[in-house]
Structures are given as structure tokens and as C-alpha cells.
XYZ file of C-alpha atoms in Angstrom:
664
model
C -46.905 33.342 82.563
C -47.790 33.132 78.911
C -45.358 35.947 78.185
C -42.526 33.929 79.624
C -42.905 31.573 76.701
C -40.144 29.051 77.108
C -37.684 31.511 78.527
C -36.692 28.976 81.120
C -36.904 26.158 78.606
C -33.558 24.396 78.684
C -32.418 25.145 82.224
C -31.554 21.701 83.461
C -29.557 20.779 86.558
C -25.816 20.954 86.189
C -24.165 17.566 85.798
C -20.600 17.133 86.848
C -19.404 15.714 83.541
C -21.371 18.089 81.324
C -20.966 21.715 80.288
C -23.132 23.849 82.564
C -25.887 25.778 80.878
C -25.232 29.511 81.284
C -27.370 31.725 83.470
C -28.305 33.886 80.530
C -29.511 31.632 77.746
C -33.128 32.498 78.270
C -35.691 34.995 77.064
C -38.852 35.478 75.112
C -40.635 38.346 73.475
C -44.097 38.590 71.986
C -45.314 41.349 69.663
C -42.055 43.244 69.909
C -41.664 45.917 67.266
C -41.392 45.895 64.332
C -42.851 42.430 64.019
C -44.232 39.772 66.265
C -41.590 37.776 68.099
C -38.359 39.685 67.686
C -35.991 37.518 69.728
C -32.764 39.048 70.939
C -30.306 36.224 71.522
C -26.581 36.878 71.498
C -23.538 34.705 71.285
C -21.431 36.585 73.791
C -21.529 37.229 77.537
C -23.614 39.853 79.314
C -22.059 43.303 79.257
C -22.738 46.260 81.531
C -26.340 47.260 82.059
C -29.108 45.424 80.278
C -27.209 45.348 77.034
C -29.405 42.514 75.906
C -32.557 40.711 76.974
C -31.180 37.423 75.911
C -27.695 36.023 75.803
C -26.952 32.594 74.324
C -23.363 32.182 75.362
C -21.740 28.914 74.411
C -23.046 25.873 76.196
C -19.548 24.487 76.010
C -17.776 27.211 77.992
C -16.300 24.627 80.329
C -15.285 22.170 77.623
C -11.602 21.856 76.725
C -10.418 22.008 73.144
C -8.883 19.067 71.337
C -9.767 15.687 69.922
C -11.614 13.092 71.958
C -9.464 10.600 73.819
C -11.599 7.453 74.315
C -9.296 6.280 77.079
C -10.099 9.365 79.152
C -13.555 10.552 78.145
C -16.820 8.771 77.334
C -18.046 9.056 73.759
C -21.564 10.097 72.777
C -22.998 10.354 69.290
C -24.873 13.444 68.126
C -27.001 13.306 65.004
C -28.605 16.225 63.261
C -29.313 18.096 60.077
C -27.843 21.202 58.410
C -30.203 23.578 56.633
C -29.551 26.749 54.700
C -31.357 30.016 55.386
C -33.864 29.098 52.669
C -34.785 25.819 54.388
C -32.853 23.567 51.999
C -30.474 20.854 53.165
C -26.805 21.739 52.833
C -23.996 19.260 52.152
C -20.277 19.464 52.977
C -20.590 21.890 55.899
C -17.995 21.184 58.650
C -19.848 20.737 61.957
C -18.202 21.052 65.364
C -19.431 20.389 68.908
C -18.730 22.562 71.939
C -15.927 24.505 70.282
C -13.665 21.457 69.937
C -11.370 20.814 66.984
C -12.926 17.560 65.781
C -15.302 18.135 62.880
C -17.485 16.128 60.538
C -18.992 17.267 57.253
C -22.700 17.058 56.527
C -23.506 14.451 53.871
C -25.368 14.850 50.582
C -28.703 14.965 52.453
C -27.494 17.554 54.962
C -27.245 15.028 57.767
C -24.327 14.548 60.158
C -23.276 12.166 62.934
C -20.624 13.415 65.317
C -18.825 11.789 68.263
C -18.583 14.058 71.307
C -17.309 13.761 74.868
C -20.149 15.673 76.567
C -23.633 14.311 77.117
C -25.175 17.645 76.216
C -24.028 20.812 74.528
C -24.059 22.791 71.305
C -23.195 22.061 67.672
C -22.538 24.597 64.964
C -20.571 25.345 61.856
C -16.859 24.902 62.589
C -14.787 28.080 62.913
C -12.661 26.770 60.055
C -15.686 26.454 57.753
C -14.533 29.435 55.715
C -17.475 30.338 53.515
C -20.112 29.258 56.055
C -21.397 30.921 59.231
C -23.882 29.620 61.794
C -27.235 31.380 61.795
C -28.742 29.197 64.506
C -26.627 26.670 66.433
C -28.167 23.363 67.389
C -28.284 21.769 70.831
C -28.223 18.151 71.885
C -28.888 16.125 75.009
C -28.225 12.400 75.169
C -31.293 11.977 77.381
C -33.536 13.262 74.588
C -34.280 11.767 71.197
C -34.754 14.957 69.148
C -31.978 15.606 66.630
C -29.979 18.829 66.548
C -30.791 21.433 63.900
C -28.035 23.715 62.589
C -28.949 26.568 60.235
C -26.126 28.096 58.186
C -25.625 30.771 55.535
C -22.822 32.152 53.407
C -20.395 34.230 55.491
C -19.835 37.894 54.621
C -18.270 40.975 56.223
C -20.101 44.302 56.378
C -18.382 47.610 57.111
C -19.211 51.242 56.637
C -20.068 54.520 58.299
C -23.099 56.070 60.010
C -23.730 59.808 59.615
C -26.438 62.270 60.584
C -28.543 64.347 58.226
C -25.688 66.878 57.916
C -23.119 64.233 57.019
C -21.408 64.356 60.423
C -20.181 60.984 61.674
C -22.032 59.481 64.626
C -20.167 57.716 67.424
C -21.822 55.134 69.695
C -24.661 54.237 67.322
C -25.982 50.695 67.744
C -26.231 48.526 64.649
C -28.014 45.211 64.368
C -28.330 42.714 61.551
C -31.905 41.449 61.768
C -33.256 38.257 60.236
C -36.242 38.746 57.909
C -39.732 38.601 59.387
C -40.574 35.441 57.410
C -37.451 33.551 58.494
C -39.222 30.970 60.672
C -41.796 30.263 57.969
C -39.050 29.005 55.636
C -38.542 25.779 57.587
C -40.645 22.617 57.649
C -38.521 21.280 60.500
C -39.007 21.983 64.204
C -36.493 24.468 65.602
C -36.823 23.161 69.154
C -33.148 22.155 69.007
C -31.746 25.379 67.556
C -30.687 28.618 69.266
C -31.724 32.071 68.062
C -28.976 34.601 67.351
C -28.410 38.073 65.954
C -25.376 40.261 65.224
C -24.602 43.669 66.746
C -21.911 46.297 66.933
C -21.438 49.999 67.776
C -19.856 52.769 65.717
C -16.452 54.078 66.767
C -15.294 57.689 67.179
C -15.176 58.053 63.390
C -18.681 56.712 62.953
C -17.399 53.482 61.434
C -18.607 49.941 62.082
C -17.515 46.424 61.223
C -19.589 43.253 61.331
C -17.410 40.261 60.537
C -18.549 36.757 59.662
C -22.263 37.527 59.463
C -24.809 35.615 57.359
C -25.944 36.593 53.888
C -29.720 36.106 54.059
C -32.247 37.385 51.549
C -34.591 39.839 53.236
C -32.332 40.626 56.217
C -31.962 44.252 57.304
C -29.155 46.316 58.794
C -30.461 48.937 61.195
C -28.737 51.779 63.047
C -30.377 53.348 66.107
C -29.487 56.460 68.108
C -30.137 56.702 71.853
C -32.961 59.151 71.315
C -34.755 56.578 69.181
C -34.124 57.720 65.614
C -33.313 54.786 63.372
C -32.411 54.087 59.784
C -32.241 50.728 58.037
C -31.140 49.293 54.718
C -31.521 45.907 53.058
C -28.510 43.881 54.142
C -26.237 43.022 51.202
C -25.820 39.436 50.054
C -22.070 39.860 49.588
C -19.245 41.471 51.565
C -19.199 45.266 51.489
C -16.792 47.767 53.000
C -18.467 50.963 51.769
C -21.894 50.922 53.396
C -23.335 54.279 54.434
C -26.332 54.682 56.720
C -27.636 58.238 56.991
C -30.175 59.374 59.538
C -32.889 61.332 57.747
C -33.713 64.868 58.732
C -36.902 64.689 60.778
C -37.427 68.125 62.326
C -40.363 68.577 64.678
C -42.880 71.043 63.217
C -42.842 74.348 65.128
C -46.424 73.954 66.315
C -45.506 70.688 68.059
C -41.963 71.512 69.195
C -41.426 72.295 72.877
C -37.768 73.185 73.323
C -35.867 73.752 76.512
C -32.834 73.062 78.636
C -32.011 71.195 81.836
C -29.593 72.829 84.293
C -27.549 71.584 87.216
C -27.822 73.581 90.475
C -24.709 75.592 89.532
C -26.321 76.793 86.301
C -24.387 74.597 83.876
C -26.222 72.497 81.327
C -27.118 68.980 82.482
C -25.724 66.991 79.566
C -27.357 63.598 79.130
C -30.298 64.428 81.413
C -33.541 62.532 80.836
C -36.654 64.548 80.042
C -40.084 62.898 80.223
C -43.524 64.151 79.270
C -46.420 61.766 78.864
C -45.446 58.956 76.480
C -42.272 60.721 75.386
C -38.856 60.389 77.042
C -35.761 61.871 75.425
C -32.144 62.436 76.404
C -30.777 65.975 76.426
C -27.652 66.824 74.436
C -24.247 67.581 75.947
C -25.419 71.087 76.924
C -28.673 69.890 78.453
C -30.801 71.102 75.535
C -33.836 69.138 74.360
C -36.874 69.313 72.103
C -40.089 67.442 72.894
C -42.551 66.421 70.201
C -45.996 67.233 71.593
C -47.557 64.760 69.143
C -46.010 61.996 71.252
C -46.807 63.317 74.724
C -50.535 62.690 74.797
C -52.451 65.024 77.107
C -49.634 65.315 79.664
C -49.507 68.489 81.737
C -46.207 67.798 83.468
C -42.586 67.769 82.339
C -39.885 66.220 84.496
C -36.129 65.874 84.247
C -33.638 63.599 86.000
C -29.916 62.963 85.802
C -27.254 60.846 87.452
C -26.932 61.855 91.099
C -30.079 63.989 91.225
C -33.698 63.562 92.179
C -36.238 64.515 89.484
C -37.418 68.098 89.071
C -40.857 68.832 87.653
C -42.794 71.607 85.985
C -46.596 71.373 85.959
C -49.297 73.443 84.299
C -51.791 75.265 86.462
C -55.369 74.045 86.444
C -56.564 77.050 84.463
C -54.068 76.417 81.645
C -55.629 74.824 78.585
C -52.532 72.829 77.680
C -50.668 72.763 74.409
C -47.470 74.503 73.400
C -48.652 78.036 74.207
C -49.302 77.099 77.842
C -45.595 76.477 78.477
C -42.808 79.032 78.895
C -40.514 79.370 75.866
C -37.837 78.176 76.173
C -38.643 75.651 78.882
C -36.074 75.614 81.697
C -35.836 72.822 84.278
C -33.320 73.094 87.093
C -32.168 70.030 88.986
C -32.052 70.950 92.652
C -31.757 68.008 95.018
C -29.001 65.379 95.039
C -30.172 61.800 95.323
C -29.625 59.851 98.537
C -28.811 56.225 99.336
C -29.651 53.429 101.740
C -26.808 51.441 103.298
C -27.613 48.198 105.034
C -26.649 44.681 106.028
C -28.537 41.431 105.464
C -28.185 38.816 108.232
C -29.979 35.696 109.418
C -31.675 35.375 112.811
C -28.324 34.602 114.425
C -26.667 37.664 112.927
C -24.654 35.803 110.282
C -24.149 37.915 107.125
C -25.988 36.732 104.016
C -23.959 37.236 100.807
C -25.037 37.132 97.153
C -28.661 38.099 97.793
C -30.349 40.554 95.446
C -31.992 43.648 96.899
C -34.281 45.912 94.885
C -36.955 48.547 95.372
C -40.482 47.213 95.584
C -42.088 50.607 94.937
C -39.669 52.456 92.653
C -40.690 55.881 91.301
C -42.070 55.924 87.748
C -40.256 58.446 85.587
C -41.492 57.827 82.057
C -41.342 55.378 79.174
C -38.462 55.136 76.708
C -40.107 53.537 73.711
C -41.877 50.481 75.117
C -39.805 50.289 78.320
C -40.624 51.957 81.663
C -37.887 53.957 83.389
C -37.507 54.490 87.124
C -36.182 57.711 88.633
C -33.935 55.727 90.991
C -32.362 53.800 88.110
C -31.577 57.014 86.222
C -30.145 58.744 89.293
C -28.020 55.671 90.066
C -26.529 55.828 86.554
C -27.636 52.398 85.344
C -27.819 51.686 81.613
C -31.145 51.744 79.820
C -32.892 48.507 78.827
C -31.565 46.938 75.666
C -33.292 48.212 72.541
C -35.222 50.915 74.408
C -34.076 53.574 71.957
C -34.738 51.229 69.067
C -38.277 50.570 70.257
C -38.896 54.331 70.500
C -38.089 54.721 66.836
C -40.323 51.786 65.931
C -43.234 53.275 67.834
C -42.887 56.530 65.930
C -42.918 54.662 62.609
C -45.740 52.225 63.438
C -48.857 52.599 61.324
C -51.019 50.230 63.390
C -51.666 50.070 67.169
C -48.826 48.338 68.970
C -49.119 45.774 71.753
C -45.524 45.084 72.770
C -44.525 42.483 75.339
C -41.183 41.391 76.692
C -40.333 38.915 79.458
C -36.842 37.801 80.358
C -34.421 37.244 83.185
C -32.933 40.246 85.000
C -29.233 39.712 84.388
C -27.920 43.180 85.245
C -29.415 46.303 86.886
C -30.912 48.894 84.536
C -32.659 52.237 84.679
C -35.853 50.154 84.435
C -34.973 47.688 87.205
C -32.219 48.884 89.556
C -30.973 46.247 91.981
C -27.850 45.470 94.012
C -26.228 42.306 95.380
C -25.046 41.868 98.948
C -21.287 41.425 99.345
C -19.465 38.712 101.294
C -20.282 40.562 104.526
C -23.969 40.875 103.653
C -23.623 44.621 103.035
C -25.349 46.594 100.289
C -25.849 50.177 99.142
C -28.785 51.343 97.042
C -28.008 54.627 95.252
C -30.170 57.113 93.377
C -32.977 57.389 95.932
C -35.464 60.162 96.613
C -36.405 61.756 99.921
C -39.190 59.271 100.645
C -39.786 55.884 102.249
C -39.104 52.664 100.380
C -40.093 49.020 100.706
C -37.233 46.713 99.746
C -37.474 43.235 98.238
C -34.798 40.631 98.944
C -34.262 37.287 97.244
C -31.544 34.846 98.265
C -29.100 33.186 95.879
C -30.829 30.508 93.816
C -34.132 31.771 95.280
C -33.209 30.103 98.571
C -35.311 32.599 100.556
C -37.296 35.765 100.068
C -38.441 38.677 102.195
C -39.823 42.185 102.083
C -38.808 45.022 104.389
C -40.914 47.471 106.310
C -40.807 51.053 104.936
C -37.275 52.441 105.057
C -36.397 56.135 104.724
C -34.185 57.157 101.819
C -30.881 58.160 103.393
C -30.883 55.410 106.049
C -27.256 54.493 106.796
C -27.457 51.603 109.274
C -30.299 49.424 108.076
C -30.256 45.805 109.233
C -32.481 43.346 107.364
C -33.002 40.012 109.082
C -33.664 36.949 106.983
C -36.845 35.387 108.403
C -37.259 31.727 109.287
C -40.065 29.409 108.235
C -40.840 31.193 104.957
C -39.582 28.401 102.698
C -40.381 24.791 102.009
C -37.129 22.983 102.882
C -37.899 20.561 100.080
C -40.509 20.243 97.361
C -40.963 16.819 95.792
C -43.428 15.911 93.109
C -44.191 14.336 89.773
C -45.054 15.631 86.308
C -47.532 13.457 84.411
C -49.786 13.546 81.372
C -53.533 14.049 81.668
C -53.766 10.246 81.731
C -51.284 9.888 84.590
C -48.331 8.772 82.489
C -44.972 10.051 83.816
C -43.098 12.682 81.802
C -39.318 12.183 82.077
C -36.693 14.765 81.135
C -38.903 17.797 81.815
C -37.341 20.879 83.442
C -39.072 22.693 86.288
C -37.548 26.115 86.997
C -38.567 28.327 89.955
C -38.726 32.038 89.150
C -39.956 35.225 90.783
C -41.038 38.462 89.100
C -38.731 41.351 89.980
C -40.690 43.719 87.729
C -44.090 43.322 86.149
C -45.569 46.395 84.551
C -48.266 47.175 82.022
C -48.449 50.686 80.634
C -49.677 52.752 77.747
C -47.047 53.816 75.252
C -47.157 55.960 72.158
C -49.643 54.303 69.831
C -50.410 51.270 71.944
C -49.551 49.313 75.066
C -46.556 47.530 76.538
C -46.236 44.702 79.048
C -42.824 44.148 80.639
C -41.713 41.343 82.971
C -38.245 40.831 84.429
C -37.533 37.919 86.748
C -34.938 36.170 88.844
C -34.791 32.401 88.581
C -33.253 29.408 90.345
C -31.553 26.251 89.125
C -34.004 23.905 87.448
C -34.932 20.428 88.566
C -35.265 17.730 85.917
C -37.747 14.890 86.103
C -36.394 11.345 86.232
C -37.663 8.280 84.362
C -40.801 8.275 86.551
C -41.431 11.982 86.046
C -40.341 12.794 89.610
C -38.415 15.880 90.706
C -36.984 17.448 93.875
C -36.353 21.125 94.642
C -34.530 22.449 97.697
C -35.491 25.558 99.687
C -38.492 27.013 97.837
C -40.092 30.250 99.157
C -43.730 29.775 100.101
C -44.889 32.970 98.383
C -44.466 34.776 95.059
C -42.628 31.912 93.318
C -43.753 30.508 89.967
C -42.556 27.370 88.199
C -41.797 27.272 84.489
C -42.187 23.733 83.173
C -40.806 22.865 79.750
C -38.932 20.155 77.935
C -38.855 17.658 75.133
C -42.351 16.629 74.042
C -44.349 19.183 76.061
C -45.532 22.719 75.438
C -44.376 25.111 78.204
C -46.653 25.530 81.221
C -46.576 27.799 84.276
C -47.575 26.809 87.806
C -47.555 28.795 91.052
C -46.238 27.889 94.475
C -49.817 28.609 95.583
C -50.836 25.434 93.729
C -48.892 23.301 96.221
C -51.172 21.440 98.622
C -48.554 18.953 99.780
C -44.903 20.015 99.256
C -43.847 16.369 99.322
C -46.382 15.307 96.693
C -46.751 18.147 94.172
C -48.377 16.506 91.149
C -48.486 18.523 87.917
C -50.498 17.441 84.887
C -49.440 18.544 81.400
C -50.776 18.023 77.916
C -48.395 16.568 75.342
C -46.957 18.719 72.558
C -47.957 18.434 68.917
C -46.205 20.280 66.095
C -47.963 21.640 63.037
C -47.119 23.500 59.830
C -49.484 25.050 57.287
C -48.889 25.607 53.577
C -51.319 27.613 51.437
C -50.980 26.603 47.780
C -53.307 29.237 46.296
C -52.066 32.797 46.924
C -55.400 34.129 45.669
C -57.098 32.706 48.768
C -55.775 35.666 50.765
C -55.221 33.499 53.850
C -52.773 35.478 56.006
C -52.837 33.875 59.453
C -53.832 30.786 61.415
C -55.545 30.453 64.797
C -56.172 27.372 66.962
C -59.136 26.266 69.070
C -59.726 23.677 71.767
C -62.438 21.032 71.947
C -64.932 23.595 73.243
C -63.895 26.170 70.621
C -61.822 28.088 73.169
C -58.805 29.964 71.704
C -55.408 28.288 72.099
C -51.941 29.811 72.038
C -49.697 28.915 69.109
C -46.067 28.568 70.171
C -42.748 28.652 68.373
C -40.247 26.638 70.418
C -36.498 27.062 70.237
C -33.661 25.576 72.264
C -33.226 28.894 74.097
C -36.871 29.762 74.676
C -40.155 30.215 72.909
C -42.653 32.784 71.742
C -46.392 32.445 71.763
C -49.332 34.343 70.383
C -52.986 33.989 69.504
C -52.162 33.499 65.803
C -49.316 32.617 63.442
C -48.777 34.625 60.258
C -48.826 32.981 56.851
C -45.863 34.436 54.957
C -45.100 33.487 51.371
C -47.770 30.812 51.739
C -46.200 29.123 54.790
C -46.250 29.284 58.572
C -43.241 27.132 59.378
C -43.496 24.751 62.327
C -45.347 25.802 65.478
C -46.451 23.918 68.579
C -49.811 23.271 70.226
C -50.915 20.991 73.016
C -53.144 17.964 72.564
C -55.908 20.154 74.036
C -56.108 21.796 70.583
C -58.751 20.366 68.268
C -58.877 22.607 65.190
C -57.039 25.223 63.151
C -58.867 28.132 61.557
C -57.457 29.657 58.369
C -58.042 33.409 58.457
C -58.235 36.142 55.814
C -58.044 39.273 57.882
C -60.856 38.895 60.395
C -62.749 36.399 58.212
C -62.597 32.655 58.873
C -61.981 30.895 55.557
C -61.950 27.269 56.702
C -61.604 25.084 59.786
C -59.122 22.178 59.761
C -59.419 19.228 62.154
C -56.168 18.268 63.888
C -55.057 14.643 64.086
C -54.494 14.546 67.847
C -51.163 13.296 69.180
C -48.474 12.345 66.672
C -44.707 12.415 67.083
C -44.274 13.878 63.587
C -45.033 17.381 62.325
C -48.637 17.527 61.129
C -48.431 19.220 57.724
C -51.596 20.949 56.577
C -51.592 21.711 52.852
C -54.548 23.826 51.710
């Protein structure tokens, strides 16, 4: 639950007059490489596969363009502040709400006040702003008092070419413009009303790329990553450039650690694009099926396996008497794919035989294949031809370059099937087909649209063609009503409660550390009224969790198992406090901050954004600052740390509605 951060933070019920929050605005990551909390928001819609773990598509997708007509639409006022990427207030920036034409310029203090026709939505730098680009859009909600925060930077265009170590152009290479690791520490203002964003593109057939209208930010990086995990990065320029060149370095595997081979189809041709896994290492074969494994990354593995679209995995394993190491394997190593994958075809109906559309069906006990960087892969997902998780190749390169042990975590919604989490959706007739299966039995999970019901099948043989799954009765609460209150019983209005269910939860060892991955499906949120009360319809009685977040509280997770009375589900929460720390003496060596409760128990420190949150056991001090982070009123003290040494303990003030600024 902690990993979820505030992934479900701003999912509030749709209101007829308001833009509907998208299904994909939510995610959180903790300890992602190369630095803690590497969020992956986007400002465009979900593409095929798990192209991204977080999409922040416009909150105003349903709004119409044009000036406000008071005779037709109600008028609301949005106030906020515009900051530059260095944390300073910026004047004369045109600000626009929900993609409409009406704009207002920020004043000399960076503040703005804008009339809008929607009670909630998004504000950002106007498209006509010219020299400015939005780094983080702000959000607003008329039911909440917190002002919107818009972060902007000078707009530049970056273009160039990506080549390999021989100078050959590379097509299909992913590029990302990353914000600097100390970006959050630059701001003394809460970012709870701003949306995270990054900028991506892919090289064309000539190895060229173009990133238009991206921010010029000191310390940002431009990184290119190949599928196999190799990456190269440069410091992003502060002005437009058309002649950038990123060159992958030559990194040959030493002969003593290189295990080369080839994967073949049954007809003897090379299996181009096949996956090869050994221990902690997973690579993708070239167009002829050739590959080279680095035994330094495989651990003590004694098995090599290969898989490809349409085929079940094939394996080679050392005999017990073999000592292991390169000399124990045949040279070159040859793996032949032999058995085509199979499928399960079925229909989902209710007890009266009525087809059930739009339900998601996935494998409860999918077959582990290997890990690609920090992400697990499933044999069924590879055989079905689903895309790999976003940034899997990138994380592989980061693992190889890491100098310290890595503990990577990622939790987000499952927006599209991947090689890590294959799933299908029943059609209008309740029918579904699950491809890429092995010759074995499977247990299937089913979740209804909006989590309206859930079930699990008995074992089903791969290859079954006429499976009928019957939606059970009596496995849901028809209605769950309750109240969210403070520890003192005071109602908490405007808090969102989102049901979610884990579709994948996996902890595994990876090269140089560990990884924890969660993917979930979620339902429409309920929002508490003025008395803190909420109502949810059709809630499964098992497996469901509730993510509770909103203005003035630090996110909390509860389980459906905590419900004693579905018509009186009372949830207590501690209030949120926000804190920032500034270290005035660099010689002190203070490099991070931890928090403790009243009984000296460790507390999570949370960065909250409009599209989610990230939490960890400490916050880094970078350039003498932490930026703003959140705690609950259960926190009593901060400890200033120099490495593993406690330098000083600072008493917190308790509840305040202003940021508590600690200057040391």
C-alpha cells in the first residue's frame, strides 16, 4: 500500500458539468533508477502496450474551446502562482485553463486569477506563450482551497541523431528529457496542485529525433536507450540545438564472461527478436536470432531459456555434475524453439447465462520467464506478442551502471496488457481469447468493469476452446457507506476513496539489488461530502483495497477486510502537515532527513503531487534544501542525518496549515 503512494490521489467522481478525470492520470514510483522517485507522467494518451506507467492526459479533454459566455456557462475563479524551474516567481506568463483561448498574464509577483467555466480542471502556460513552456501544469477544484501551482521554463527545440559505436544510425531508440534529481528541492511551495511531466520521442529510420517545445532546465539530461538496455546520456542544452549527436559507447563483453549463441525456429531459421533469459539477465536476440549473454549479470544460474511470439519457451540446463561457468556450456549455444503456444477461448456469463462484457481476464499463475532490468517478464506475455513494460530496457542499463545496491519499486495502474502482465477484455458478447499459453493448467482471474464483481476460475487446461465462466452471486457488497474522520472524530470533506485490486504484485531479486512491482485495476472514486460521508456501489468482498487521499490528508490505504459493517464503514485519518528543510552550513555534511513518531517509530516522508505521490523513509538534502514534503500529525520529530549519523533532532510544531520551514 505504501508503494501506491498517491497513485489514486485525484480520482474523484465524475460530475456532469465538469471535465472527467482521465483513467490514466495516476502512478507512483519509489527508488526507481537512477534516483529515488523517478516519476513517469506524460501529457498524451496511452499508446500500445505499457508505453508508460503514468499518463497525465489533459483534464479538460471534454471542454470546448472558446471564450466564456456568462449567459450559458457558470463562472468560477482560479487563483494560483507561476514559478520558474529555479523556484522563482515569474511575471507576464500567459496562463490558460483547460485548453481554452482565454488567457491571463501572471502579475509582477507571479500570481494570477483566471475566470473559468469548469469547477475543476487544469491550468498551464498558454499554447501562444511563445518563449515559455509548461514544466508542471497546475490543477484546481472549486471545492478545495489550495491554489494551483504552474511551473514554467524557457521553451527550446532539440534535434539530432543517435548512432552506435560504429557510427551507424539507430532506428527506434527511445529518448527522454529527464528533470534533474534536485528539481523538487528547488521549491519552497507545495506541489500538491501540480502535475508531473516528462518529454519523450523515438528515432526514425535515419536515426534522427526531434523534441519540440521542451523546457530549458539547468541540470536536465537527455538520454537514449536501446531495447537491450544500453543507454547514453548528455547534459540537455539550455538553448535550441539541431545538431545533437548521441553515440552508444562500445561495451564489448570480455571473452571470459561472454556466452554467445543463437535461437532457431523449428524450421531452422533464426528467431529474430527472441527473448533469452539466464538468471538476472534477459536480452533480445538480433534479427538473425543471435545473442550474447554477460555471465557477470546472470548470477549462479544453470539454465538458459528462450521464447518468442507464438512459441512456448525452450530451455537448456546444465547437468548436476557440471561446475557451471562458461566452459560448462556448448559453444556456440543453440536453442531451438519447438512447440507453438496455445490459447484459451471462453465466454463470461452471469447465473442466468447473460453475457458479461468489458470484464478483464488475466492469468493468476503466469509462468515466470526472467527479468528485464527491474521488471519481471511472463512467458505467456512474450508468446502473445505484448509490448514490454515501459522503461524496462532503460532500467536494465541503469542496473548495469549502478555502483550501489538498488531497491527499485514501481506501482501503477494496469492500462494496457504487457509482457509482464498479459490480460484481455471480454467483448460485447462476453467472449475472450487468451493467447500465448503453455501446455499446462491455468487459474484465471476476472474483474468486472469498475470492479463491479470479481471471481477466480478453477484450473483450466491451456488449449481449452469452449470455456464458460459464470459470474457468481453474493460475492459483493451491493453498497458500502461510511465516513472518513480525523482521530478526534471530525469529518473530513472532499477526500477521495478509490477501490483498487492488485493484478500483479511481485518481489524479486535483480542484478545488484531487488525490485518490487505492483500493477492494479481500479474503480471510480467516491468523494466525501461536507460530513465526511461517502457511498460506493457494488464492492467485491475480497481482495479489494481502498486508496484514500485528498486535500489536507496524507494518503492512506485500507482493505475491504477492515469492513465490519458495510453500511457504517468509519475510517480515521491523521491530518497532513507540510515541511521543508534548509541547511545553511554546507560544512555540516547533512545529506538527508528522516521523521519519527511520538514513540520514535520511523515515519514515511511523502512528496505529494496532483497526479500522485512518492514516499520513502528519508528525503535527500540537495544543494542545502529538501523542498516541501508531507507528514501526518502522527510525526513528532525530524532527524538531520550525515550518512548514517544523526546530527540533530528537530521538534515539529504539530498541525499547521502553512509549510513548516526548518532552517538549520
